[in-house]
XYZ file of C-alpha atoms in Angstrom:
644
model
C -176.590 2.814 -51.518
C -173.197 1.768 -50.151
C -174.628 -1.422 -48.699
C -176.369 -2.201 -52.002
C -173.099 -1.824 -53.934
C -171.263 -3.977 -51.413
C -173.858 -6.752 -51.603
C -173.885 -6.748 -55.443
C -170.238 -6.074 -56.209
C -169.754 -9.447 -57.967
C -172.298 -8.905 -60.797
C -171.130 -5.293 -61.161
C -167.545 -6.512 -61.522
C -168.479 -9.107 -64.138
C -170.546 -6.564 -66.115
C -167.598 -4.140 -66.053
C -165.308 -6.802 -67.514
C -167.785 -7.493 -70.340
C -168.065 -3.747 -70.995
C -164.285 -3.297 -71.379
C -164.027 -6.365 -73.609
C -166.763 -5.038 -75.889
C -164.847 -1.756 -76.159
C -161.999 -3.726 -77.701
C -159.369 -3.546 -74.983
C -156.912 -6.482 -74.813
C -158.276 -9.322 -72.733
C -155.228 -9.773 -70.503
C -155.048 -6.101 -69.531
C -158.824 -5.837 -69.124
C -158.787 -8.744 -66.679
C -155.904 -7.317 -64.666
C -157.214 -3.740 -64.623
C -160.754 -4.718 -63.600
C -159.393 -7.065 -60.941
C -157.115 -4.431 -59.362
C -159.681 -1.620 -59.560
C -162.397 -3.654 -57.886
C -159.922 -4.933 -55.297
C -159.490 -1.362 -54.050
C -163.249 -0.792 -54.192
C -163.909 -4.082 -52.406
C -161.525 -3.298 -49.551
C -163.277 0.028 -48.948
C -166.758 -1.544 -49.122
C -165.896 -4.588 -46.987
C -167.097 -3.001 -43.676
C -170.513 -2.340 -45.290
C -170.970 -5.786 -46.891
C -172.178 -7.695 -43.831
C -169.462 -10.297 -44.418
C -170.049 -10.726 -48.163
C -166.636 -9.218 -49.032
C -163.534 -10.830 -47.544
C -160.892 -8.653 -49.196
C -158.106 -6.961 -47.238
C -154.864 -5.229 -48.108
C -152.836 -8.175 -46.789
C -154.388 -10.374 -49.490
C -152.313 -8.581 -52.130
C -149.255 -10.312 -50.714
C -150.513 -13.583 -52.189
C -150.475 -12.183 -55.755
C -146.778 -12.931 -56.504
C -147.310 -16.505 -55.372
C -150.341 -16.903 -57.653
C -148.335 -15.588 -60.616
C -145.431 -17.929 -59.882
C -147.922 -20.815 -59.711
C -148.805 -20.040 -63.327
C -145.142 -20.148 -64.315
C -144.611 -23.454 -62.488
C -147.568 -25.158 -64.199
C -146.107 -28.181 -65.985
C -149.346 -28.960 -67.823
C -149.409 -25.653 -69.690
C -145.812 -26.226 -70.756
C -147.189 -28.616 -73.388
C -148.753 -25.670 -75.299
C -145.487 -24.258 -76.772
C -144.283 -27.793 -77.583
C -147.392 -28.672 -79.599
C -147.423 -25.244 -81.255
C -143.796 -25.551 -82.338
C -144.406 -29.093 -83.629
C -147.398 -27.987 -85.709
C -145.610 -25.036 -87.249
C -142.572 -27.119 -88.213
C -144.755 -29.741 -89.895
C -146.808 -27.111 -91.717
C -143.723 -25.337 -93.076
C -141.925 -28.565 -94.042
C -144.531 -29.404 -96.704
C -146.068 -32.456 -95.026
C -149.601 -31.098 -95.483
C -148.953 -30.515 -99.183
C -147.819 -34.108 -99.698
C -150.793 -35.470 -97.776
C -153.370 -33.444 -99.694
C -151.889 -34.321 -103.073
C -151.599 -38.048 -102.308
C -155.019 -38.447 -100.680
C -156.625 -36.399 -103.456
C -155.089 -38.745 -106.040
C -156.271 -41.731 -103.998
C -159.930 -40.660 -104.173
C -159.518 -40.069 -107.909
C -162.694 -39.643 -109.916
C -165.029 -40.010 -106.916
C -167.450 -37.081 -106.620
C -166.285 -34.755 -103.874
C -162.960 -36.602 -103.706
C -160.954 -33.451 -103.061
C -163.373 -32.415 -100.295
C -163.059 -35.868 -98.693
C -159.291 -35.512 -98.919
C -159.454 -32.134 -97.149
C -161.549 -33.610 -94.312
C -159.258 -36.634 -93.968
C -156.066 -34.576 -94.039
C -157.618 -32.044 -91.653
C -158.267 -34.814 -89.136
C -154.766 -36.188 -89.630
C -153.156 -32.766 -89.212
C -155.284 -32.192 -86.115
C -153.915 -35.405 -84.601
C -150.341 -34.340 -85.325
C -150.300 -30.555 -84.862
C -153.198 -29.460 -82.656
C -152.932 -25.923 -84.135
C -155.924 -24.507 -86.039
C -154.050 -21.710 -87.795
C -151.426 -24.047 -89.257
C -154.060 -26.474 -90.590
C -156.335 -23.842 -92.157
C -153.530 -21.864 -93.776
C -151.795 -24.969 -95.136
C -154.956 -26.445 -96.653
C -156.109 -23.043 -97.909
C -152.859 -22.449 -99.777
C -152.687 -25.948 -101.242
C -156.189 -27.303 -101.797
C -158.295 -24.191 -102.463
C -156.680 -23.376 -105.859
C -156.978 -27.045 -106.891
C -160.654 -27.244 -105.892
C -161.405 -24.026 -107.757
C -159.515 -25.340 -110.792
C -161.797 -28.367 -111.058
C -165.007 -26.377 -110.626
C -165.897 -26.857 -106.943
C -168.513 -24.508 -105.540
C -166.683 -21.699 -103.772
C -168.884 -21.849 -100.679
C -168.415 -25.608 -100.293
C -164.668 -25.393 -100.852
C -164.236 -22.532 -98.363
C -166.461 -24.123 -95.749
C -164.874 -27.567 -95.849
C -161.355 -26.115 -95.586
C -162.201 -23.853 -92.630
C -164.202 -26.555 -90.814
C -161.584 -29.274 -91.331
C -158.917 -26.966 -89.965
C -160.900 -26.469 -86.766
C -160.773 -30.217 -86.079
C -157.471 -29.427 -84.381
C -159.644 -27.871 -81.675
C -161.211 -31.170 -80.551
C -159.064 -34.057 -81.860
C -156.135 -34.743 -79.481
C -153.513 -33.424 -78.995
C -155.550 -30.219 -78.856
C -154.391 -27.039 -77.145
C -157.878 -26.238 -75.885
C -158.143 -29.649 -74.205
C -154.905 -28.957 -72.330
C -156.197 -25.599 -71.126
C -159.617 -27.027 -70.215
C -158.041 -29.881 -68.257
C -155.949 -27.381 -66.319
C -158.884 -25.064 -65.569
C -161.216 -27.931 -64.638
C -158.579 -29.594 -62.471
C -158.715 -32.902 -64.355
C -156.195 -35.125 -66.120
C -155.163 -34.210 -69.655
C -154.986 -37.840 -70.797
C -158.548 -38.414 -69.540
C -159.686 -35.423 -71.589
C -157.818 -36.770 -74.614
C -159.433 -40.215 -74.340
C -162.886 -38.668 -73.941
C -162.459 -36.328 -76.941
C -161.189 -38.900 -79.440
C -164.560 -40.398 -80.426
C -166.449 -37.034 -80.637
C -163.642 -35.627 -82.780
C -163.762 -38.525 -85.228
C -167.563 -38.335 -85.291
C -167.400 -34.643 -86.156
C -165.041 -35.372 -89.059
C -167.445 -38.088 -90.222
C -170.345 -35.621 -90.129
C -168.332 -33.226 -92.307
C -167.732 -36.025 -94.819
C -171.418 -36.991 -94.696
C -172.393 -33.415 -95.543
C -170.025 -33.449 -98.537
C -171.565 -36.757 -99.655
C -175.092 -35.318 -99.468
C -174.078 -32.204 -101.415
C -172.378 -34.331 -104.087
C -175.618 -36.310 -104.518
C -177.947 -33.308 -104.642
C -175.657 -30.929 -106.561
C -173.117 -33.042 -108.513
C -171.654 -29.964 -110.197
C -170.723 -28.471 -106.820
C -168.271 -31.296 -105.997
C -166.996 -32.988 -109.166
C -164.415 -35.749 -109.262
C -161.005 -35.435 -110.853
C -160.813 -36.037 -114.621
C -159.279 -39.399 -115.507
C -156.390 -37.728 -117.345
C -155.363 -35.921 -114.152
C -154.950 -39.145 -112.155
C -151.215 -39.821 -111.807
C -149.156 -42.589 -110.159
C -150.415 -45.221 -112.621
C -148.773 -48.532 -113.473
C -147.177 -49.383 -116.806
C -150.377 -51.013 -118.004
C -152.437 -47.939 -117.115
C -154.069 -49.405 -113.992
C -154.093 -47.484 -110.718
C -152.648 -50.272 -108.554
C -155.317 -50.031 -105.851
C -155.369 -53.822 -105.415
C -151.769 -53.756 -104.201
C -152.639 -51.001 -101.741
C -155.611 -52.995 -100.436
C -153.510 -56.137 -99.966
C -150.859 -54.145 -98.074
C -153.538 -52.655 -95.810
C -155.007 -56.120 -95.079
C -151.582 -57.601 -94.329
C -150.765 -54.671 -92.019
C -154.056 -55.133 -90.162
C -153.470 -58.890 -89.850
C -149.957 -58.326 -88.495
C -151.277 -55.800 -85.962
C -153.994 -58.218 -84.831
C -151.425 -61.011 -84.468
C -149.088 -58.822 -82.413
C -151.911 -57.688 -80.119
C -153.311 -61.212 -79.625
C -153.447 -61.952 -75.922
C -152.555 -58.376 -74.966
C -154.049 -56.927 -71.794
C -154.646 -53.551 -73.426
C -158.230 -52.626 -74.318
C -160.209 -49.742 -75.791
C -158.287 -46.739 -77.070
C -154.951 -48.067 -75.806
C -155.361 -51.232 -77.853
C -156.323 -49.225 -80.945
C -153.275 -46.961 -80.647
C -150.869 -49.881 -80.237
C -152.512 -51.770 -83.116
C -152.059 -48.681 -85.295
C -148.377 -48.549 -84.362
C -147.798 -52.208 -85.310
C -149.761 -51.854 -88.554
C -147.929 -48.788 -89.832
C -144.591 -50.310 -88.787
C -145.339 -53.361 -90.950
C -146.355 -51.150 -93.890
C -143.179 -49.067 -93.553
C -140.936 -52.143 -93.463
C -142.749 -53.558 -96.505
C -142.308 -50.310 -98.442
C -138.611 -50.092 -97.537
C -138.080 -53.731 -98.557
C -139.856 -53.027 -101.845
C -137.595 -50.022 -102.470
C -134.520 -52.176 -101.782
C -135.860 -54.841 -104.160
C -136.258 -52.229 -106.895
C -132.648 -51.065 -106.432
C -131.273 -54.628 -106.471
C -133.362 -56.334 -109.137
C -135.470 -53.647 -110.787
C -138.668 -55.494 -109.848
C -141.404 -54.207 -107.558
C -143.992 -56.037 -105.465
C -145.955 -52.899 -104.585
C -147.713 -50.539 -106.950
C -146.627 -46.925 -107.275
C -149.676 -45.602 -105.436
C -149.230 -48.136 -102.611
C -145.608 -47.159 -102.087
C -146.348 -43.440 -102.260
C -149.279 -43.660 -99.843
C -147.104 -45.591 -97.407
C -144.193 -43.169 -97.481
C -146.503 -40.142 -97.217
C -148.900 -41.501 -94.563
C -146.467 -43.328 -92.275
C -144.493 -40.307 -90.951
C -147.530 -38.417 -89.566
C -149.014 -41.674 -88.244
C -145.759 -42.486 -86.466
C -145.761 -38.990 -85.039
C -149.326 -39.549 -83.796
C -148.153 -42.643 -81.925
C -145.071 -40.839 -80.628
C -147.179 -38.012 -79.197
C -150.757 -39.139 -78.680
C -150.048 -42.850 -78.247
C -147.494 -42.415 -75.490
C -149.840 -40.067 -73.639
C -152.940 -42.271 -73.889
C -151.112 -45.504 -73.115
C -149.528 -43.861 -70.082
C -145.893 -43.895 -71.150
C -145.529 -40.101 -71.059
C -147.196 -37.013 -69.641
C -148.646 -34.429 -72.078
C -145.605 -32.222 -71.557
C -143.222 -35.090 -72.266
C -145.313 -36.147 -75.256
C -145.219 -32.600 -76.616
C -141.444 -32.465 -76.215
C -141.049 -35.772 -78.086
C -143.414 -34.465 -80.763
C -141.354 -31.310 -81.251
C -138.159 -33.345 -81.606
C -139.955 -35.823 -83.888
C -141.214 -32.992 -86.116
C -137.662 -31.664 -86.496
C -136.426 -35.158 -87.356
C -139.205 -35.725 -89.919
C -138.577 -32.356 -91.558
C -134.835 -33.069 -91.766
C -135.523 -36.529 -93.237
C -137.895 -34.959 -95.768
C -135.197 -32.509 -96.840
C -132.715 -35.364 -97.302
C -135.107 -37.704 -99.165
C -136.403 -34.982 -101.524
C -133.043 -33.190 -101.754
C -134.966 -29.939 -101.249
C -133.566 -27.335 -98.883
C -136.994 -25.674 -98.652
C -138.263 -28.614 -96.620
C -136.118 -27.789 -93.612
C -133.717 -24.947 -92.892
C -132.776 -22.463 -90.212
C -135.324 -19.921 -91.440
C -138.184 -22.381 -90.868
C -137.006 -23.139 -87.324
C -136.579 -19.440 -86.520
C -140.069 -18.521 -87.777
C -141.655 -21.406 -85.863
C -139.806 -20.437 -82.669
C -140.899 -16.795 -82.978
C -144.553 -17.724 -83.554
C -144.424 -20.154 -80.618
C -142.950 -17.499 -78.339
C -145.702 -15.038 -79.299
C -148.456 -17.556 -78.558
C -146.855 -18.595 -75.258
C -146.552 -14.962 -74.174
C -150.170 -14.361 -75.175
C -151.345 -17.286 -73.050
C -149.141 -16.286 -70.113
C -150.428 -12.707 -69.988
C -154.046 -13.869 -70.155
C -153.364 -16.305 -67.317
C -151.782 -13.612 -65.147
C -154.709 -11.270 -65.790
C -157.150 -14.082 -65.018
C -155.362 -14.775 -61.704
C -155.677 -11.134 -60.680
C -159.343 -11.060 -61.669
C -160.175 -14.333 -59.900
C -158.492 -13.211 -56.669
C -160.801 -10.222 -56.441
C -163.849 -12.039 -57.808
C -163.571 -14.792 -55.218
C -162.967 -12.184 -52.530
C -166.347 -10.595 -53.271
C -168.017 -14.054 -53.249
C -168.433 -13.969 -57.026
C -168.104 -17.743 -57.276
C -171.057 -18.144 -54.876
C -173.096 -15.677 -56.952
C -172.344 -17.612 -60.162
C -173.107 -20.941 -58.483
C -176.449 -19.719 -57.157
C -177.270 -18.198 -60.541
C -176.521 -21.445 -62.375
C -178.106 -23.863 -59.914
C -181.342 -21.844 -59.827
C -181.892 -22.287 -63.576
C -185.022 -24.295 -64.479
C -184.651 -27.697 -66.069
C -182.139 -29.217 -63.676
C -178.872 -30.500 -65.122
C -180.014 -30.283 -68.745
C -181.298 -26.751 -68.250
C -177.903 -25.792 -66.855
C -176.066 -27.409 -69.775
C -178.283 -25.774 -72.407
C -177.949 -22.365 -70.787
C -174.145 -22.657 -70.588
C -173.922 -23.835 -74.200
C -176.023 -20.880 -75.383
C -173.837 -18.500 -73.350
C -170.615 -19.943 -74.800
C -172.058 -19.851 -78.327
C -172.940 -16.150 -78.008
C -169.655 -15.131 -76.376
C -167.754 -17.058 -79.068
C -168.774 -14.295 -81.488
C -166.396 -11.950 -79.647
C -163.863 -14.087 -77.730
C -161.548 -16.896 -78.785
C -161.184 -20.176 -76.943
C -158.234 -19.073 -74.752
C -160.218 -16.148 -73.401
C -163.347 -18.260 -72.867
C -161.313 -20.896 -71.017
C -159.534 -18.510 -68.678
C -162.529 -16.254 -67.945
C -165.632 -18.462 -67.866
C -164.479 -21.986 -67.047
C -163.149 -21.170 -63.541
C -166.508 -19.506 -62.779
C -168.585 -22.388 -64.164
C -166.607 -25.215 -62.574
C -167.998 -24.943 -58.981
C -171.578 -24.696 -60.253
C -171.087 -27.650 -62.596
C -169.644 -29.828 -59.838
C -172.500 -28.908 -57.478
C -175.168 -29.706 -60.085
C -173.543 -32.958 -61.194
C -173.298 -34.108 -57.593
C -176.952 -33.703 -56.554
C -178.985 -33.473 -59.771
C -181.447 -36.375 -60.196
C -180.497 -36.595 -63.876
C -176.805 -36.954 -62.972
C -177.641 -39.583 -60.344
C -179.635 -41.567 -62.928
C -176.743 -41.402 -65.422
C -174.289 -42.459 -62.703
C -176.415 -45.510 -61.897
C -176.602 -46.382 -65.595
C -172.816 -46.370 -65.945
C -172.178 -48.025 -62.589
C -170.625 -45.025 -60.850
C -170.750 -44.857 -57.063
C -173.854 -43.153 -55.631
C -174.153 -42.230 -51.949
C -177.548 -42.456 -50.233
C -178.253 -40.528 -47.019
C -181.317 -39.964 -44.851
C -181.953 -36.542 -43.367
C -183.772 -35.697 -40.132
C -187.182 -35.852 -41.804
C -186.544 -39.358 -43.123
C -186.179 -38.314 -46.763
C -183.530 -40.191 -48.753
C -181.145 -38.096 -50.818
C -178.721 -39.524 -53.397
C -175.494 -37.874 -54.505
C -172.808 -38.832 -57.008
C -169.657 -39.838 -55.141
C -167.165 -38.786 -57.842
C -168.192 -36.198 -60.428
C -164.968 -36.483 -62.458
C -166.631 -38.321 -65.417
C -169.334 -35.632 -65.523
C -166.799 -32.794 -65.379
C -164.863 -34.377 -68.265
C -168.140 -34.703 -70.193
C -168.778 -31.016 -69.465
C -165.264 -30.160 -70.682
C -165.777 -31.976 -74.004
C -169.080 -30.132 -74.475
C -167.267 -26.840 -73.893
C -164.496 -27.808 -76.316
C -166.895 -28.668 -79.157
C -168.913 -25.516 -78.492
C -165.795 -23.336 -78.338
C -164.884 -24.755 -81.728
C -167.677 -22.585 -83.126
C -165.626 -19.520 -82.149
C -163.429 -20.265 -85.184
C -166.410 -20.528 -87.553
C -168.629 -17.633 -86.451
C -169.209 -15.036 -89.165
C -167.982 -12.359 -89.074
C -165.318 -12.829 -86.337
C -164.280 -16.475 -86.793
C -160.513 -16.836 -86.759
C -160.569 -19.774 -89.191
C -162.448 -17.552 -91.634
C -159.838 -14.833 -91.172
C -157.020 -17.350 -91.776
C -158.720 -18.568 -94.956
C -159.444 -15.026 -96.100
C -155.727 -14.192 -95.784
C -154.730 -16.927 -98.271
C -157.783 -17.034 -100.582
C -157.454 -15.093 -103.868
C -158.870 -11.577 -103.587
C -158.569 -10.648 -107.248
C -158.908 -12.359 -110.607
C -155.890 -14.595 -111.218
C -154.572 -16.929 -113.908
C -154.404 -20.616 -113.006
C -150.838 -21.951 -113.202
C -151.846 -25.293 -114.737
C -154.717 -24.538 -117.118
C -153.900 -20.899 -117.844
C -157.560 -19.904 -117.422
C -158.616 -16.715 -115.669
C -160.205 -17.581 -112.304
C -162.640 -15.405 -110.383
C -161.652 -14.394 -106.825
C -163.221 -15.812 -103.676
C -165.478 -13.224 -102.049
C -165.692 -12.818 -98.287
C -169.439 -13.441 -98.384
C -168.810 -16.833 -100.024
C -166.442 -17.782 -97.193
C -169.023 -16.740 -94.585
C -171.944 -18.542 -96.222
C -169.795 -21.625 -96.727
C -169.089 -21.763 -92.996
C -172.756 -21.694 -91.923
C -173.613 -25.382 -92.703
C -170.528 -26.612 -90.862
C -171.366 -24.336 -87.941
C -174.749 -26.054 -87.759
C -173.000 -29.449 -87.820
C -170.901 -28.402 -84.835
C -174.047 -27.406 -82.932
C -175.587 -30.762 -83.897
C -172.551 -32.465 -82.362
C -173.091 -30.515 -79.130
C -176.710 -31.711 -79.038
C -175.639 -35.320 -79.639
C -173.132 -35.139 -76.778
C -175.777 -33.768 -74.406
C -178.293 -36.427 -75.429
C -175.787 -39.317 -75.428
C -173.222 -39.076 -72.602
C -172.040 -42.556 -73.596
C -170.052 -40.901 -76.406
C -167.729 -39.592 -73.687
C -168.368 -41.685 -70.562
C -167.775 -45.405 -70.177
C -168.458 -47.930 -67.486
C -165.577 -48.348 -65.029
C -163.630 -51.559 -65.197
C -164.496 -54.020 -62.449
C -161.680 -54.304 -59.942
C -161.156 -57.139 -57.526
C -161.828 -56.188 -53.939
C -159.504 -57.080 -51.147
C -160.874 -58.385 -47.862
C -160.874 -55.945 -44.973
C -158.933 -57.283 -41.989
C -160.993 -57.753 -38.859
C -160.244 -55.496 -35.911
C -159.789 -57.634 -32.817
C -160.259 -55.956 -29.466
C -161.305 -57.161 -26.054
C -163.243 -54.028 -25.283
C -164.963 -53.237 -28.589
C -167.415 -55.049 -30.765
C -166.544 -56.355 -34.213
C -167.607 -54.088 -37.088
C -170.388 -55.169 -39.390
C -169.456 -57.174 -42.499
C -167.957 -55.147 -45.322
C -170.090 -54.253 -48.292
C -169.051 -53.461 -51.828
C -170.776 -52.759 -55.117
C -168.060 -54.436 -57.192
C -166.476 -51.119 -58.262
C -164.132 -50.266 -55.425
C -162.586 -51.323 -52.170
C -164.710 -53.105 -49.581
C -165.486 -50.860 -46.614
C -167.499 -51.445 -43.456
C -170.927 -49.799 -43.422
C -169.996 -47.865 -40.274
C -166.760 -47.033 -38.432
C -165.681 -49.457 -35.689
C -166.427 -48.260 -32.130
C -163.603 -46.942 -29.952
C -163.345 -46.982 -26.184
C -164.101 -43.638 -24.596
C -165.365 -42.032 -27.798
C -168.691 -40.171 -27.561
C -171.705 -41.642 -29.319
C -172.150 -39.253 -32.282
C -175.118 -39.883 -34.621
C -174.252 -40.335 -38.296
C -177.405 -38.600 -39.549
C -180.075 -36.292 -38.270
C -179.695 -33.717 -35.523
C -176.248 -33.623 -33.999
C -174.565 -35.383 -36.953
C -171.237 -34.033 -38.282
C -171.583 -31.515 -41.100
C -169.339 -29.836 -43.654
C -171.076 -26.483 -43.279
C -168.252 -24.085 -42.372
C -170.283 -20.892 -42.237
C -170.015 -21.033 -38.447
C -166.431 -21.792 -37.541
C -165.902 -24.208 -34.641
C -164.570 -22.915 -31.357
C -161.452 -24.523 -29.969
C -161.634 -22.803 -26.566
C -161.941 -25.354 -23.773
C -164.739 -24.708 -21.266
C -163.723 -23.466 -17.877
C -163.586 -26.163 -15.268
C -161.862 -26.835 -12.026
C -158.442 -28.371 -12.496
C -157.429 -31.185 -10.146
C -154.969 -30.189 -7.476
C -151.620 -31.901 -7.815
C -150.330 -33.744 -4.759
C -147.489 -32.051 -2.925
C-alpha cells in the first residue's frame, strides 16, 4: 500500500487540490496548504517510491528564493499599472462620453445602441484591460438607456456583459500578461497574436446583434428621430463633414507612412497615431476659428466625435502602440498608461469644469482597488509556487505530460481535451486561478506535442518554420519542429479566449455578477420619460449571456481550425556567408545549407585533430536522455613515471 501511494502521489495531490477548491476554500491558501502537506508526505514516502519522488528536507531552503523570484518579476508589475489606468478612466466619465457619442452617431439604425456598446467595449478593452471596470461602466450608463427605448432585456444584458469581457482578449489584457509569464513567452508577441482574434470576436458580437435586429426588429429598435441631438442649424446631422474629416485623416496617415519600413500591426498602429493626430489638430483649429470669427468648418457631430474619440485612441497608442512597435516593455507601457490616464482625467476636469471628473477621492479609490487586486495575484502566485515545488518533486509534471500525450487524436485531440477541461473548470475558477494552477502543468505537455506531432510538423511546413529531420537506427525518418514558440503562443491565445467564458458562465460568471450589481432589482421610474420600468431579473441576465457564450466557443473552434489567425510566416532574412575554416591537418567542411529563414550552417561540424569519431545518429550517437547520469570518474590506468 505504501509503494502504491508513493507511485501515485501526483494524481492524489491534484485530486486533493480540486477537493479543497470545491469546498470553497480560498485558492491561494488551498494551493499553499496542499503543497506543504504533501511535501511532508512525499519526504516520508520517498524511500518507497523507487526514485519517483525526489523530495528532501533540504529542498525547503529553496522556497524563500522562489517567493522572491515572484516579487522580482518585472512582467507581472504591469498588472497594477493597467488596473490603475482602467479604474481612473472608468471613474473619470470617459466611458459615459463614449457611449453617449457613439450611440448618437448610430442614430436611428436598428440595434444602434447595441452596436455602440460593442464598439465602446472594444475601445475600453484596448485602453483599460479590466473586465470589471468595463462591465460596470457600461451597465450603469447604457442599460437604463437601452431599457428606455424598448430593447429586449436579455439582448441588452448579454451584449453589455459580453462586450465587457473583450478586455480579456484585446490587448493590453491582464490575462495575456499572466499567460505570457506562465508560458515563458514574450508579452508583445502575445499581444500581436491576440489583436486579430479580439477584433474578430467583437465583430461576431455585432453580427449577432445585426441578425437579431433583422429577425426581431422590436428587440433592438433604433433611436427616435427627436432624440438625435448634435444637429446643425438647418436640422441636418452633419455626417458628411465627419466623413470628409475621416477621409482626410486617413489620407494624411497614408502619406506619412509612405515609404516606411514598418509592416503589419506596427504599420497599422503608427497609421492610427498619425490619423488621430491630424483629426485632433483639425478639431482644435476649428475651435480656434469659431472663437476668432464665429464660423465653423466642421459640423457639431464631427467636432464632438473627434474630441471624445481622440483621447482614448491616443492612450491606445501610448500604451499598446509603444509596446507593439518595440519602444517600450509592457511594464513601461503600463506606467505610461497610468500617467496618461491621470493626465486625461485632469484635462477632462478642466475642459468640462466638473470636479467629479477627477479628484483625490477617485485616485484614492483606484489605488485601493489596485492594491487589493495586486495582493490577490501575489498570494495566488506564492501558493502556486509552493504547490509546484511539491508537485514537480513527486514527478507530477511527468504524470500530466504522459496523460496529455497519450490522448487519442494527436495534437487536435490534445487541444480539444484541454479546451473542454478549461471550459468546465471555468464554471468554478476565474482566469487568474486557471492561469496559475493549470497552465504550468499543461506547458510541458503542449511543448512536447507541438514538437513531434505530425499535425504540428505539417503546419510548420505550411508557414515556413524550421523542421528538423533525423534518421534513427532502424532507418526511419522522424521530423520535429525546431522552435515551438509560435505554437505555444497559439495555444496561449486559445486558452485566453476559452478563459473568457469564465466571465460569462451562468451561474458563476463574474461579468454577470458585475452586471447584476448595477442592474435595477426593483421597479423604478425612468428619469427622462417618467414611466415606471420593470426590473431586470437574474434569469434574464443568464439567458442573455448564453448566445454570446456560444459565440466565444465558436471563436475557439475557429482558432483551432485556422492557426493563420494567430500565426504568420516569418520574414525572410538575408543569410551571411559562413567563413571557411582553413587548417593544414583537417578537411574543409561541406558547403553551408540554408532554407532562407535563418543563418547558413554547415550540414555537419568540422573535424578536429585528435577528436574521436562519434556517429551523429544510430547506436553510439549523443543523446539528451539524462535518466542515467554520466560518470566523470576516469578509468584506472598506469601513470607514466616522471624522469628524475
